[in-house]
Amino acid sequence: MGIIEAIIYGFIQGIAEFLPISSSGHLALAQNFFGTETENGFVFNIALHLATLVSVCVVYRKDVLLLIKGGFSFLSKLFTGKLKNGFDTNEKMFLMLVVATLPLVPVKLLGLDETVETLSGISWAIGMLLIFNGIMLIISDRIKKGEHNFENGGYTRPLGVGIVQALLGIMPGISRSGSTITGGRILGYTREEAVRFSFLMSIPAIVGACVFELPDMFSEGISAEMLTPVIAGGITAAVVGFGAIKLLQYLAKNKSFTFFAVYCLIVGAAAVIGDLVI
C-alpha cells in the first residue's frame, strides 16, 4: 500500500466512521471494487480506529474528562463500600456508558462480529445493508422530538441503545453511529443527545476492538515500508474524523439526515446492481 492509498482509506474511515453512512461498508466496497490487499492489515486497521478515537476525545474532551473522573470516583466507592451513598452525575454518566457497552461483550466473545465480517466480501450484501441504513436514517428524521438526556434518565435507554449497537452496528454497511442515533431517538433522546451519546459510546467500542486485535497486531508486526502509510492514514482519519463530528453536530441541531439517507440508498443500489450485473 502506498501513501496515496493510505490517505484515501484514512479519508474514508474518518468521514464514514462518524457520519451515518458506514465506514466498514465503504472500506469493504473500496477493497472489493479496487482489489486492494492491505499489507500489515491489523496494524493499519488499528491505526485508523485509534485516529478516529482521538477525534472523539478532542471534540468531547469535557465529557471525556468527566467520564474519567466519574469512573475513578465509582471505583473508589466500590472498593471502599460506599456505593450505598448513591452516585453523582459523573458517576452515573460513567455507569450509563458501561451499561450501553455491555451488549458488545457477548458479541465479541462469541465471535459474532467475525462471522458477520464475512459479508464484507459480498458487495451486493453490503449494498442491501446500505439501503437498510438509508431507510433507518429516514425513520430517525421522522421520529417526534425527544426530551431526554442520558445522564438524568434510567439505565433502560442506554441499554437499549447498546443492544441496537450490538445487533446492527457490527454489520458492514450499517452505520454504527446511524444505528445508535436512531436507537436513541426511538428511545426518547433529543437529536443532540442521541448524537452525543452515540459518539461517547464509540470510545469504549473502539478501544475494545483495538484491544482484541492487539495479539494479531503483535504477531503480524509492521514492515518498514508500511510505517509511513500507517502514519499518513492515521493523521488523515483523525483530521477528517474531527470535521465529520463537527458536521454531524451541526446537522443534529439545524438540519435533517435526508442527504445521508439518499446517499446510502444510491450507493447501496449501485453496489447491488454493479455486483450482480458486472
mmCIF file of C-alpha atoms in Angstrom, residues 74-85:
data_model
loop_
_atom_site.group_PDB
_atom_site.id
_atom_site.type_symbol
_atom_site.label_atom_id
_atom_site.label_comp_id
_atom_site.label_asym_id
_atom_site.label_seq_id
_atom_site.Cartn_x
_atom_site.Cartn_y
_atom_site.Cartn_z
ATOM 1 C CA PHE A 74 -17.153 4.972 41.135
ATOM 2 C CA LEU A 75 -14.238 2.553 41.601
ATOM 3 C CA SER A 76 -13.268 4.351 44.806
ATOM 4 C CA LYS A 77 -16.793 3.896 46.166
ATOM 5 C CA LEU A 78 -16.825 0.277 45.015
ATOM 6 C CA PHE A 79 -13.648 -0.658 46.875
ATOM 7 C CA THR A 80 -14.449 1.373 49.982
ATOM 8 C CA GLY A 81 -18.006 0.088 50.344
ATOM 9 C CA LYS A 82 -19.640 3.472 49.781
ATOM 10 C CA LEU A 83 -21.925 2.514 46.887
ATOM 11 C CA LYS A 84 -24.928 2.804 49.187
ATOM 12 C CA ASN A 85 -24.362 6.564 49.245
#
